[in-house]
Amino acid sequence: MRRPGPNLARGIVTHIDRVEVDPVLAARQYTIYQEALASAGWRVYEVDPAPEHPDSVFVEDPVVVCGDLAVLTRSGAPERRGEVEGVEAAVRGLGLRVARIEASGTLDGGDVLQVGATVYVGVGGRTDEAGAAQLERLIKPMGREVRRVALGAALHLKSAVTALGDGTLVGLEELVDAAALPPLLRPREEPGAHVLPLGGRDVLISAAAHETVHELSGRGWRVLPVDISEFEKLEACVTCLSVLLPGR
C-alpha cells in the first residue's frame, strides 16, 4: 500500500464529475482499510510516499504481480508514470523478479484481473493492445492465458468487473464486452461490482454496497465492508488501494 499524499484531491477523474475530497478523512479511511487487511491475516508493507503524484495511493496501477514476477506498468495517463519508481524499490525489496512494460505500449494494473490461470486484460482505456501483448509475453511462460476484454465507459476493467475467491465474476456487463467473459453475477448496486478476495471466505467490499454485502453474506462469504468514500470520488474502488502478495 501507499499512503495518500496532500495533493490527493487533484487526482484524475475521467467518467465522473469532480467533487471535493477531504484529505483528512481519506487518511483515516486508508488506515481503516489497512486494519481490515490485518484482520484477515495480511501484513502490510508500505511503498515510500510520492506526494508529487496525487494518484499514487492507487498502488494497484503501477504494478501487476503474477507469481514471483512483478511487472512494472506504463500508464496510459502520462502524469502517473512517475509512480512506478517507488513501487519498483518495494517489490525488489520483497524479493520479486522485475520486468516492465516498454514504450510505446501502455498498461494499468487496474485493467488486469487474474482468476486462476486466466488473466483478463481490459483494453481501450489506459491500456492498449501493445501493452496487453507485452504482458502476455511475460506471463504466458508461467502458464497464464491472457484474454482481452474491450472496455466501454469504465476507467479500468476492475472498475466494472472483479472476482470472488472461488472465481465467480461480479460485474456490470454494460460497461465491458461481456461476450469476452464468463457469465457475471450482477450486484444490486454499482459499488458491489468491486470485491477484493482476501483468502478463504474473506472478501473486502465498499461499505456503500449495502445490498451486495447482505447478498454475499447470504452466500457464505465473510464480508469486510470498508468506507472508501473519499477515494470513490476519484473513481477508485477497493482493489485500487493494495496489491496482494500471497506467500510473501
Coordinates of N, CA and C in Angstrom, one line a residue:
M1 N 0.8 -1.2 0.0 CA 0.0 0.0 0.0 C 0.9 1.2 0.0
R2 N 0.2 2.4 -0.3 CA 1.0 3.6 -0.3 C 0.1 4.7 0.2
R3 N 0.5 5.5 1.2 CA -0.3 6.5 1.9 C -0.7 7.6 0.9
P4 N -1.9 8.1 1.0 CA -2.3 9.2 0.2 C -1.5 10.5 0.6
G5 N -1.2 11.3 -0.5 CA -0.5 12.5 -0.3 C -1.3 13.7 -0.1
P6 N -0.7 14.8 0.2 CA -1.5 16.1 0.4 C -2.2 16.6 -0.8
N7 N -1.8 16.1 -2.0 CA -2.5 16.6 -3.2 C -3.5 15.6 -3.8
L8 N -4.0 14.7 -2.9 CA -4.9 13.7 -3.4 C -6.1 14.3 -4.1
A9 N -6.6 15.4 -3.7 CA -7.8 16.0 -4.3 C -7.6 16.4 -5.7
R10 N -6.3 16.4 -6.2 CA -6.0 16.8 -7.6 C -5.9 15.5 -8.4
G11 N -6.3 14.4 -7.9 CA -6.2 13.2 -8.7 C -7.1 13.2 -10.0
I12 N -6.8 12.4 -10.9 CA -7.5 12.4 -12.2 C -8.9 11.8 -12.1
V13 N -9.9 12.5 -12.7 CA -11.2 11.9 -12.8 C -11.6 11.9 -14.3
T14 N -12.2 10.9 -14.8 CA -12.5 10.7 -16.2 C -13.9 10.6 -16.6
H15 N -14.6 9.7 -15.8 CA -16.0 9.4 -16.2 C -17.0 10.0 -15.2
I16 N -16.6 10.7 -14.2 CA -17.5 11.3 -13.2 C -17.1 12.8 -13.0
D17 N -18.0 13.5 -12.4 CA -17.7 14.9 -12.1 C -16.8 15.0 -10.9
R18 N -16.0 16.0 -10.9 CA -15.1 16.2 -9.8 C -15.9 16.8 -8.6
V19 N -15.7 16.3 -7.4 CA -16.3 16.8 -6.2 C -15.2 16.9 -5.2
E20 N -15.4 17.7 -4.2 CA -14.4 18.0 -3.2 C -14.0 16.7 -2.4
V21 N -12.7 16.5 -2.2 CA -12.2 15.4 -1.5 C -11.6 15.9 -0.1
D22 N -11.9 15.2 0.9 CA -11.4 15.6 2.3 C -10.2 14.7 2.6
P23 N -9.0 15.3 2.5 CA -7.7 14.6 2.7 C -7.6 14.0 4.1
V24 N -8.1 14.7 5.1 CA -8.0 14.1 6.4 C -8.9 12.9 6.6
L25 N -10.1 12.9 6.1 CA -10.9 11.7 6.1 C -10.3 10.6 5.2
A26 N -9.8 11.0 4.1 CA -9.1 9.9 3.3 C -8.0 9.2 4.0
A27 N -7.2 10.0 4.8 CA -6.1 9.4 5.5 C -6.7 8.4 6.6
R28 N -7.8 8.8 7.2 CA -8.4 7.9 8.2 C -8.9 6.7 7.5
Q29 N -9.6 6.8 6.4 CA -10.1 5.7 5.7 C -9.0 4.7 5.2
Y30 N -7.9 5.3 4.8 CA -6.7 4.5 4.4 C -6.3 3.6 5.6
T31 N -6.2 4.2 6.8 CA -5.8 3.4 8.0 C -6.8 2.3 8.3
I32 N -8.1 2.6 8.2 CA -9.1 1.6 8.5 C -9.0 0.4 7.5
Y33 N -8.7 0.8 6.2 CA -8.5 -0.2 5.2 C -7.4 -1.2 5.6
Q34 N -6.3 -0.6 6.0 CA -5.1 -1.4 6.4 C -5.5 -2.3 7.6
E35 N -6.3 -1.8 8.5 CA -6.7 -2.6 9.7 C -7.6 -3.8 9.2
A36 N -8.4 -3.5 8.2 CA -9.3 -4.6 7.7 C -8.4 -5.7 7.0
L37 N -7.4 -5.3 6.3 CA -6.5 -6.3 5.8 C -5.8 -7.1 6.9
A38 N -5.3 -6.4 7.9 CA -4.7 -7.1 9.0 C -5.6 -8.1 9.7
S39 N -6.9 -7.7 9.8 CA -7.9 -8.6 10.5 C -8.1 -9.9 9.7
A40 N -7.7 -9.9 8.4 CA -7.9 -11.1 7.6 C -6.5 -11.8 7.5
G41 N -5.5 -11.4 8.3 CA -4.3 -12.1 8.3 C -3.2 -11.5 7.4
W42 N -3.4 -10.4 6.8 CA -2.4 -9.8 5.9 C -1.4 -8.9 6.6
R43 N -0.2 -8.9 6.2 CA 0.8 -8.0 6.7 C 1.0 -6.9 5.7
V44 N 1.0 -5.6 6.2 CA 1.0 -4.5 5.2 C 2.4 -4.0 5.1
Y45 N 2.9 -3.8 3.9 CA 4.1 -3.2 3.5 C 3.8 -1.9 2.8
E46 N 4.4 -0.8 3.2 CA 4.1 0.5 2.5 C 5.2 0.9 1.6
V47 N 4.8 1.3 0.4 CA 5.7 2.0 -0.6 C 6.0 3.4 -0.1
D48 N 7.2 3.9 -0.3 CA 7.5 5.2 0.0 C 6.5 6.2 -0.6
P49 N 6.1 7.2 0.2 CA 5.1 8.2 -0.3 C 5.7 8.9 -1.6
A50 N 4.7 9.3 -2.4 CA 5.1 10.1 -3.6 C 4.2 11.3 -3.6
P51 N 4.4 12.3 -2.8 CA 3.5 13.4 -2.6 C 3.3 14.2 -3.9
E52 N 4.2 14.1 -4.8 CA 4.1 14.9 -6.1 C 3.1 14.2 -7.1
H53 N 2.7 13.0 -6.7 CA 1.8 12.3 -7.6 C 0.4 12.1 -6.9
P54 N -0.6 12.9 -7.2 CA -1.9 12.8 -6.5 C -2.5 11.5 -6.4
D55 N -2.3 10.7 -7.5 CA -3.0 9.3 -7.6 C -2.1 8.2 -7.1
S56 N -1.0 8.5 -6.4 CA -0.1 7.4 -6.1 C -0.6 6.5 -5.0
V57 N -1.6 6.9 -4.3 CA -2.2 6.0 -3.3 C -2.8 4.7 -4.0
F58 N -3.2 4.9 -5.3 CA -3.8 3.8 -6.0 C -2.7 2.9 -6.6
V59 N -2.1 2.2 -5.6 CA -0.8 1.4 -5.9 C -1.1 0.2 -6.8
E60 N -2.3 -0.2 -7.0 CA -2.6 -1.3 -7.9 C -2.1 -1.0 -9.4
D61 N -2.2 0.3 -9.8 CA -2.0 0.6 -11.2 C -0.5 0.5 -11.6
P62 N 0.5 0.8 -10.8 CA 1.9 0.8 -11.3 C 2.5 -0.6 -11.4
V63 N 1.8 -1.6 -10.9 CA 2.5 -2.9 -10.9 C 1.4 -4.1 -11.0
V64 N 1.8 -5.1 -11.7 CA 1.0 -6.3 -11.8 C 1.9 -7.5 -11.3
V65 N 1.4 -8.2 -10.3 CA 2.2 -9.2 -9.7 C 1.6 -10.6 -10.1
C66 N 2.4 -11.4 -10.7 CA 2.0 -12.7 -11.1 C 3.0 -13.7 -10.6
G67 N 2.6 -14.5 -9.6 CA 3.6 -15.4 -9.0 C 4.7 -14.6 -8.4
D68 N 6.0 -14.9 -8.8 CA 7.1 -14.2 -8.3 C 7.6 -13.1 -9.2
L69 N 6.8 -12.7 -10.2 CA 7.1 -11.7 -11.1 C 6.3 -10.4 -10.9
A70 N 7.0 -9.3 -10.8 CA 6.4 -8.0 -10.7 C 6.6 -7.3 -12.0
V71 N 5.5 -7.0 -12.7 CA 5.5 -6.3 -14.0 C 5.2 -4.8 -13.7
L72 N 6.2 -4.0 -13.9 CA 6.0 -2.6 -13.7 C 5.3 -2.0 -15.0
T73 N 4.3 -1.3 -14.7 CA 3.4 -0.9 -15.8 C 3.9 0.5 -16.4
R74 N 3.2 0.9 -17.5 CA 3.4 2.2 -18.1 C 2.0 2.7 -18.4
S75 N 1.6 3.6 -17.5 CA 0.2 4.1 -17.5 C -0.2 4.8 -18.8
G76 N -1.4 4.6 -19.2 CA -1.9 5.4 -20.3 C -2.2 6.8 -19.9
A77 N -2.0 7.2 -18.7 CA -2.1 8.6 -18.2 C -0.6 9.0 -17.9
P78 N 0.0 9.8 -18.8 CA 1.4 10.1 -18.7 C 1.8 10.7 -17.3
E79 N 0.9 11.4 -16.7 CA 1.2 12.1 -15.5 C 1.4 11.1 -14.3
R80 N 1.0 9.8 -14.5 CA 1.1 8.8 -13.5 C 2.3 7.9 -13.6
R81 N 3.1 8.1 -14.7 CA 4.2 7.1 -14.9 C 5.3 7.2 -13.9
G82 N 5.4 8.4 -13.2 CA 6.5 8.5 -12.2 C 6.2 7.8 -10.9
E83 N 5.0 7.2 -10.8 CA 4.6 6.4 -9.6 C 5.4 5.1 -9.5
V84 N 5.9 4.7 -10.7 CA 6.5 3.3 -10.7 C 7.8 3.2 -9.9
E85 N 8.5 4.3 -9.8 CA 9.8 4.3 -9.2 C 9.8 3.7 -7.8
G86 N 9.0 4.3 -6.9 CA 8.9 3.8 -5.5 C 8.4 2.4 -5.4
V87 N 7.4 2.0 -6.3 CA 6.9 0.7 -6.3 C 8.0 -0.4 -6.7
E88 N 8.8 0.0 -7.7 CA 9.9 -0.9 -8.1 C 10.8 -1.2 -6.9
A89 N 11.2 -0.2 -6.1 CA 12.0 -0.4 -4.9 C 11.3 -1.4 -3.9
A90 N 10.0 -1.2 -3.8 CA 9.3 -2.1 -2.8 C 9.3 -3.5 -3.2
V91 N 8.9 -3.8 -4.5 CA 8.8 -5.2 -4.9 C 10.2 -5.8 -5.0
R92 N 11.2 -5.1 -5.3 CA 12.6 -5.7 -5.3 C 13.0 -6.0 -3.9
G93 N 12.6 -5.2 -2.9 CA 12.9 -5.4 -1.5 C 12.1 -6.6 -1.0
L94 N 11.0 -7.0 -1.6 CA 10.3 -8.2 -1.2 C 10.8 -9.5 -2.0
G95 N 11.8 -9.3 -2.8 CA 12.4 -10.5 -3.5 C 11.7 -10.9 -4.8
L96 N 10.9 -10.0 -5.4 CA 10.3 -10.4 -6.6 C 11.2 -10.1 -7.8
R97 N 11.0 -11.0 -8.8 CA 11.7 -10.7 -10.1 C 10.9 -9.5 -10.7
V98 N 11.6 -8.7 -11.5 CA 11.0 -7.5 -12.1 C 11.1 -7.4 -13.6
A99 N 10.0 -7.1 -14.3 CA 10.0 -6.8 -15.7 C 9.2 -5.5 -15.9
R100 N 9.2 -5.0 -17.1 CA 8.4 -3.8 -17.2 C 7.8 -3.7 -18.6
I101 N 6.7 -2.9 -18.7 CA 6.0 -2.6 -20.0 C 6.8 -1.5 -20.6
E102 N 7.2 -1.7 -21.8 CA 8.1 -0.7 -22.5 C 7.3 0.1 -23.5
A103 N 7.8 1.4 -23.7 CA 7.2 2.2 -24.7 C 7.2 1.6 -26.1
S104 N 6.1 1.7 -26.9 CA 5.1 2.7 -26.7 C 3.8 2.1 -26.1
G105 N 3.9 0.8 -25.6 CA 2.8 0.2 -25.0 C 2.3 0.8 -23.7
T106 N 1.1 0.7 -23.4 CA 0.6 1.2 -22.1 C -0.3 0.1 -21.4
L107 N -0.2 0.1 -20.1 CA -0.9 -0.8 -19.3 C -1.1 -0.3 -17.9
D108 N -2.3 -0.4 -17.3 CA -2.5 0.0 -15.9 C -2.9 -1.3 -15.2
G109 N -2.4 -1.5 -14.0 CA -2.8 -2.7 -13.2 C -4.2 -2.8 -13.0
G110 N -5.0 -1.7 -12.9 CA -6.4 -1.8 -12.7 C -7.1 -2.5 -13.8
D111 N -6.5 -2.7 -15.0 CA -7.1 -3.3 -16.1 C -6.8 -4.8 -16.1
V112 N -6.1 -5.4 -15.1 CA -5.6 -6.7 -15.1 C -6.4 -7.5 -14.0
L113 N -7.2 -8.4 -14.4 CA -8.0 -9.3 -13.4 C -7.5 -10.7 -13.6
Q114 N -6.9 -11.2 -12.5 CA -6.4 -12.6 -12.5 C -7.3 -13.5 -11.8
V115 N -7.7 -14.5 -12.5 CA -8.7 -15.5 -12.0 C -8.1 -16.9 -12.3
G116 N -7.3 -17.4 -11.3 CA -6.6 -18.7 -11.5 C -5.6 -18.5 -12.6
A117 N -5.6 -19.4 -13.6 CA -4.6 -19.2 -14.7 C -5.0 -18.3 -15.8
T118 N -6.2 -17.8 -15.7 CA -6.8 -16.9 -16.7 C -6.6 -15.4 -16.2
V119 N -6.0 -14.6 -17.2 CA -5.8 -13.2 -16.9 C -6.6 -12.4 -17.9
Y120 N -7.6 -11.7 -17.4 CA -8.4 -10.8 -18.3 C -7.7 -9.4 -18.3
V121 N -7.6 -8.9 -19.5 CA -7.0 -7.6 -19.6 C -7.9 -6.6 -20.3
G122 N -8.3 -5.6 -19.6 CA -9.2 -4.6 -20.3 C -8.4 -3.7 -21.2
V123 N -8.9 -3.6 -22.4 CA -8.2 -2.8 -23.5 C -9.1 -1.7 -24.0
G124 N -8.6 -0.5 -24.2 CA -9.4 0.6 -24.7 C -9.4 1.8 -23.9
G125 N -8.9 1.8 -22.7 CA -8.8 3.0 -21.8 C -7.4 3.3 -21.6
R126 N -6.9 3.1 -20.4 CA -5.5 3.3 -20.0 C -4.5 2.3 -20.5
T127 N -5.1 1.1 -21.0 CA -4.3 0.0 -21.5 C -4.6 -0.2 -23.0
D128 N -3.5 -0.3 -23.8 CA -3.7 -0.5 -25.2 C -3.3 -2.0 -25.6
E129 N -3.5 -2.3 -26.8 CA -3.2 -3.7 -27.3 C -1.7 -4.0 -27.2
A130 N -0.8 -3.0 -27.4 CA 0.6 -3.3 -27.3 C 1.0 -3.6 -25.9
G131 N 0.4 -2.9 -24.9 CA 0.7 -3.2 -23.5 C 0.2 -4.6 -23.1
A132 N -1.0 -4.9 -23.6 CA -1.6 -6.2 -23.3 C -0.7 -7.3 -23.9
A133 N -0.2 -7.1 -25.1 CA 0.6 -8.1 -25.8 C 1.9 -8.3 -25.0
Q134 N 2.5 -7.2 -24.5 CA 3.7 -7.3 -23.7 C 3.5 -8.1 -22.4
L135 N 2.4 -7.8 -21.7 CA 2.1 -8.6 -20.5 C 1.9 -10.1 -20.9
E136 N 1.2 -10.3 -22.0 CA 1.0 -11.7 -22.4 C 2.3 -12.5 -22.6
R137 N 3.3 -11.8 -23.2 CA 4.6 -12.5 -23.5 C 5.3 -12.7 -22.2
L138 N 5.1 -11.9 -21.2 CA 5.8 -12.0 -19.9 C 5.3 -13.1 -19.1
I139 N 4.0 -13.3 -19.1 CA 3.4 -14.3 -18.2 C 2.9 -15.6 -18.8
K140 N 2.9 -15.6 -20.1 CA 2.5 -16.9 -20.8 C 3.4 -18.0 -20.4
P141 N 4.8 -17.8 -20.3 CA 5.6 -18.9 -19.8 C 5.3 -19.4 -18.4
M142 N 4.5 -18.6 -17.7 CA 4.2 -19.0 -16.3 C 2.9 -19.8 -16.3
G143 N 2.4 -20.2 -17.5 CA 1.1 -20.9 -17.5 C -0.1 -20.1 -17.5
R144 N 0.0 -18.8 -17.7 CA -1.2 -17.9 -17.7 C -1.7 -17.7 -19.1
E145 N -3.0 -17.7 -19.2 CA -3.7 -17.4 -20.5 C -4.3 -16.0 -20.4
V146 N -3.9 -15.1 -21.4 CA -4.5 -13.8 -21.4 C -5.6 -13.7 -22.3
R147 N -6.7 -13.1 -21.8 CA -7.9 -12.8 -22.7 C -8.2 -11.3 -22.6
R148 N -8.3 -10.7 -23.8 CA -8.6 -9.3 -23.9 C -10.1 -9.0 -23.7
V149 N -10.4 -7.9 -23.0 CA -11.8 -7.5 -22.8 C -11.9 -6.0 -23.2
A150 N -12.7 -5.7 -24.2 CA -12.9 -4.3 -24.7 C -13.7 -3.6 -23.6
L151 N -13.3 -2.4 -23.3 CA -13.9 -1.5 -22.3 C -14.9 -0.6 -22.9
G152 N -16.0 -0.3 -22.2 CA -16.9 0.8 -22.6 C -16.6 2.0 -21.7
A153 N -17.6 2.5 -21.0 CA -17.5 3.7 -20.2 C -17.0 3.3 -18.8
A154 N -15.8 2.7 -18.7 CA -15.2 2.3 -17.4 C -13.7 2.7 -17.4
L155 N -13.3 3.3 -16.3 CA -11.9 3.7 -16.2 C -11.0 2.5 -16.4
H156 N -11.2 1.4 -15.7 CA -10.4 0.2 -15.8 C -11.3 -1.0 -15.9
L157 N -10.8 -2.1 -16.2 CA -11.6 -3.3 -16.2 C -12.2 -3.6 -14.8
K158 N -11.3 -3.4 -13.8 CA -11.8 -3.7 -12.4 C -12.7 -2.6 -11.9
S159 N -12.9 -1.5 -12.7 CA -14.0 -0.6 -12.3 C -15.3 -1.2 -12.6
A160 N -15.4 -2.2 -13.5 CA -16.6 -2.9 -13.9 C -16.8 -4.3 -13.5
V161 N -15.6 -5.0 -13.4 CA -15.7 -6.5 -13.1 C -14.6 -6.9 -12.2
T162 N -14.9 -7.6 -11.1 CA -13.9 -8.2 -10.2 C -14.3 -9.6 -10.0
A163 N -13.5 -10.3 -9.1 CA -13.8 -11.7 -8.9 C -13.7 -12.1 -7.4
L164 N -14.6 -13.0 -7.0 CA -14.6 -13.6 -5.7 C -13.5 -14.7 -5.6
G165 N -13.3 -15.1 -4.4 CA -12.2 -16.1 -4.2 C -12.4 -17.4 -4.9
D166 N -13.7 -17.7 -5.2 CA -13.9 -19.0 -5.9 C -14.0 -18.9 -7.4
G167 N -13.6 -17.7 -7.9 CA -13.5 -17.5 -9.4 C -14.8 -16.9 -10.0
T168 N -15.8 -16.7 -9.2 CA -17.1 -16.1 -9.7 C -16.8 -14.6 -10.0
L169 N -17.2 -14.2 -11.2 CA -17.0 -12.9 -11.6 C -18.2 -12.0 -11.2
V170 N -18.0 -10.9 -10.7 CA -19.0 -10.0 -10.2 C -18.9 -8.7 -11.1
G171 N -19.9 -8.2 -11.7 CA -19.7 -7.1 -12.5 C -20.9 -6.5 -13.2
L172 N -20.7 -5.4 -14.0 CA -21.7 -4.7 -14.7 C -21.4 -4.9 -16.2
E173 N -22.2 -5.8 -16.8 CA -21.9 -6.2 -18.2 C -22.0 -5.1 -19.2
E174 N -22.8 -4.0 -18.9 CA -22.9 -2.9 -19.8 C -21.7 -2.0 -20.0
L175 N -20.7 -2.2 -19.1 CA -19.5 -1.4 -19.1 C -18.4 -2.0 -19.9
V176 N -18.5 -3.3 -20.3 CA -17.5 -4.0 -20.9 C -18.0 -4.9 -22.0
D177 N -17.2 -5.5 -22.8 CA -17.6 -6.5 -23.8 C -17.9 -7.8 -23.0
A178 N -19.1 -8.0 -22.6 CA -19.4 -9.1 -21.7 C -19.3 -10.5 -22.5
A179 N -19.3 -10.4 -23.8 CA -19.1 -11.7 -24.6 C -17.7 -12.3 -24.4
A180 N -16.8 -11.5 -23.9 CA -15.4 -11.9 -23.7 C -15.2 -12.5 -22.3
L181 N -16.3 -12.6 -21.5 CA -16.2 -13.0 -20.1 C -17.2 -14.1 -19.9
P182 N -17.0 -14.9 -18.8 CA -18.0 -15.9 -18.4 C -19.2 -15.1 -17.8
P183 N -20.3 -15.8 -17.6 CA -21.5 -15.1 -17.0 C -21.1 -14.3 -15.7
L184 N -21.7 -13.2 -15.6 CA -21.4 -12.3 -14.4 C -22.5 -12.4 -13.4
L185 N -22.1 -12.4 -12.1 CA -23.0 -12.2 -11.0 C -23.2 -10.7 -10.9
R186 N -24.4 -10.2 -11.2 CA -24.7 -8.8 -11.2 C -25.0 -8.3 -9.8
P187 N -24.2 -7.3 -9.3 CA -24.5 -6.8 -8.0 C -25.8 -5.9 -8.0
R188 N -26.3 -5.6 -6.8 CA -27.5 -4.8 -6.7 C -27.3 -3.3 -6.8
E189 N -26.0 -2.9 -6.7 CA -25.6 -1.5 -6.8 C -24.2 -1.4 -7.4
E190 N -23.8 -0.3 -7.9 CA -22.6 -0.1 -8.6 C -21.4 -0.5 -7.8
P191 N -21.2 0.0 -6.5 CA -20.1 -0.3 -5.7 C -19.9 -1.8 -5.4
G192 N -21.0 -2.6 -5.6 CA -21.0 -4.0 -5.3 C -20.2 -4.8 -6.4
A193 N -19.9 -4.1 -7.5 CA -19.1 -4.8 -8.6 C -17.7 -4.9 -8.2
H194 N -17.3 -4.3 -7.1 CA -15.9 -4.2 -6.7 C -15.6 -5.0 -5.4
V195 N -15.0 -6.2 -5.6 CA -14.7 -7.0 -4.5 C -13.2 -7.4 -4.5
L196 N -12.7 -7.5 -3.3 CA -11.3 -7.9 -3.2 C -11.2 -9.2 -2.3
P197 N -10.9 -10.4 -2.9 CA -10.8 -11.6 -2.1 C -9.5 -11.6 -1.3
L198 N -9.7 -12.0 -0.1 CA -8.6 -11.9 0.9 C -8.1 -13.3 1.3
G199 N -8.6 -14.3 0.7 CA -8.2 -15.7 1.0 C -9.4 -16.3 1.8
G200 N -9.6 -17.6 1.6 CA -10.7 -18.4 2.2 C -12.0 -17.7 1.8
R201 N -12.8 -17.5 2.8 CA -14.2 -16.9 2.5 C -14.2 -15.4 2.8
D202 N -13.0 -14.8 3.0 CA -13.0 -13.4 3.3 C -13.0 -12.5 2.1
V203 N -13.8 -11.5 2.1 CA -13.8 -10.6 0.9 C -14.0 -9.1 1.4
L204 N -13.2 -8.2 0.8 CA -13.3 -6.8 1.2 C -14.3 -6.2 0.1
I205 N -15.1 -5.2 0.6 CA -16.1 -4.6 -0.3 C -16.4 -3.2 0.3
S206 N -16.8 -2.3 -0.6 CA -17.1 -0.9 -0.2 C -18.3 -0.9 0.8
A207 N -18.2 -0.1 1.8 CA -19.4 0.0 2.7 C -20.6 0.6 2.0
A208 N -20.4 1.2 0.9 CA -21.5 1.8 0.1 C -22.4 0.7 -0.6
A209 N -21.9 -0.5 -0.7 CA -22.6 -1.6 -1.3 C -23.4 -2.3 -0.3
H210 N -24.4 -1.7 0.3 CA -25.2 -2.3 1.4 C -25.9 -3.6 1.0
E211 N -26.6 -3.5 -0.2 CA -27.3 -4.7 -0.6 C -26.4 -5.9 -1.0
T212 N -25.3 -5.5 -1.6 CA -24.3 -6.6 -2.0 C -23.7 -7.2 -0.8
V213 N -23.4 -6.4 0.2 CA -22.9 -7.0 1.5 C -23.8 -8.1 2.0
H214 N -25.1 -7.8 2.0 CA -26.1 -8.8 2.5 C -26.2 -10.0 1.6
E215 N -26.1 -9.7 0.3 CA -26.2 -10.8 -0.7 C -25.0 -11.8 -0.5
L216 N -23.8 -11.2 -0.5 CA -22.6 -12.1 -0.4 C -22.6 -12.8 1.0
S217 N -23.0 -12.1 2.0 CA -23.1 -12.8 3.3 C -24.0 -14.0 3.3
G218 N -25.1 -13.8 2.6 CA -26.1 -14.9 2.4 C -25.5 -16.1 1.6
R219 N -24.5 -15.8 0.8 CA -23.9 -16.9 0.0 C -22.7 -17.5 0.7
G220 N -22.5 -17.1 2.0 CA -21.5 -17.8 2.8 C -20.1 -17.1 2.9
W221 N -20.1 -15.8 2.3 CA -18.8 -15.1 2.4 C -18.7 -14.3 3.7
R222 N -17.5 -14.2 4.2 CA -17.3 -13.3 5.4 C -16.9 -11.9 4.8
V223 N -17.8 -11.0 4.8 CA -17.7 -9.7 4.1 C -17.2 -8.7 5.1
L224 N -16.1 -8.0 4.6 CA -15.5 -6.9 5.4 C -15.8 -5.6 4.7
P225 N -16.8 -4.9 5.1 CA -17.1 -3.6 4.4 C -16.2 -2.5 4.9
V226 N -15.7 -1.7 4.0 CA -14.8 -0.6 4.4 C -15.3 0.7 3.7
D227 N -15.3 1.8 4.4 CA -15.7 3.1 3.9 C -14.5 3.7 3.1
I228 N -14.7 3.8 1.8 CA -13.6 4.4 1.0 C -14.2 5.6 0.2
S229 N -15.2 6.3 0.8 CA -15.9 7.3 0.0 C -15.0 8.4 -0.6
E230 N -14.0 8.8 0.1 CA -13.1 9.8 -0.5 C -12.4 9.3 -1.7
F231 N -12.0 8.1 -1.7 CA -11.3 7.5 -2.9 C -12.3 7.2 -4.0
E232 N -13.5 6.9 -3.7 CA -14.5 6.7 -4.7 C -14.8 7.9 -5.5
K233 N -14.6 9.1 -4.8 CA -14.8 10.4 -5.5 C -13.8 10.5 -6.7
L234 N -12.7 9.7 -6.7 CA -11.7 9.7 -7.7 C -11.7 8.5 -8.6
E235 N -12.9 7.9 -8.6 CA -13.1 6.7 -9.5 C -12.4 5.4 -9.0
A236 N -12.0 5.4 -7.7 CA -11.3 4.3 -7.2 C -12.3 3.3 -6.6
C237 N -11.8 2.1 -6.3 CA -12.6 1.0 -5.7 C -11.6 0.3 -4.7
V238 N -12.2 -0.8 -4.1 CA -11.4 -1.5 -3.0 C -10.1 -2.1 -3.6
T239 N -10.1 -2.5 -4.9 CA -8.9 -3.2 -5.4 C -7.8 -2.2 -5.6
C240 N -8.1 -0.9 -5.8 CA -7.1 0.1 -6.2 C -6.0 0.4 -5.1
L241 N -6.4 0.2 -3.8 CA -5.5 0.6 -2.7 C -4.5 -0.3 -2.3
S242 N -4.4 -1.5 -2.9 CA -3.4 -2.5 -2.4 C -3.1 -3.5 -3.5
V243 N -1.9 -4.1 -3.3 CA -1.5 -5.3 -4.2 C -1.3 -6.4 -3.2
L244 N -2.0 -7.5 -3.4 CA -1.8 -8.7 -2.5 C -0.7 -9.6 -3.0
L245 N 0.2 -10.0 -2.1 CA 1.3 -10.9 -2.5 C 1.2 -12.2 -1.6
P246 N 0.4 -13.1 -1.9 CA 0.3 -14.3 -1.1 C 1.6 -15.0 -1.0
G247 N 1.9 -15.4 0.3 CA 3.2 -16.1 0.5 C 4.4 -15.3 0.7
R248 N 4.2 -13.9 0.7 CA 5.3 -13.0 0.9 C 5.4 -12.5 2.3

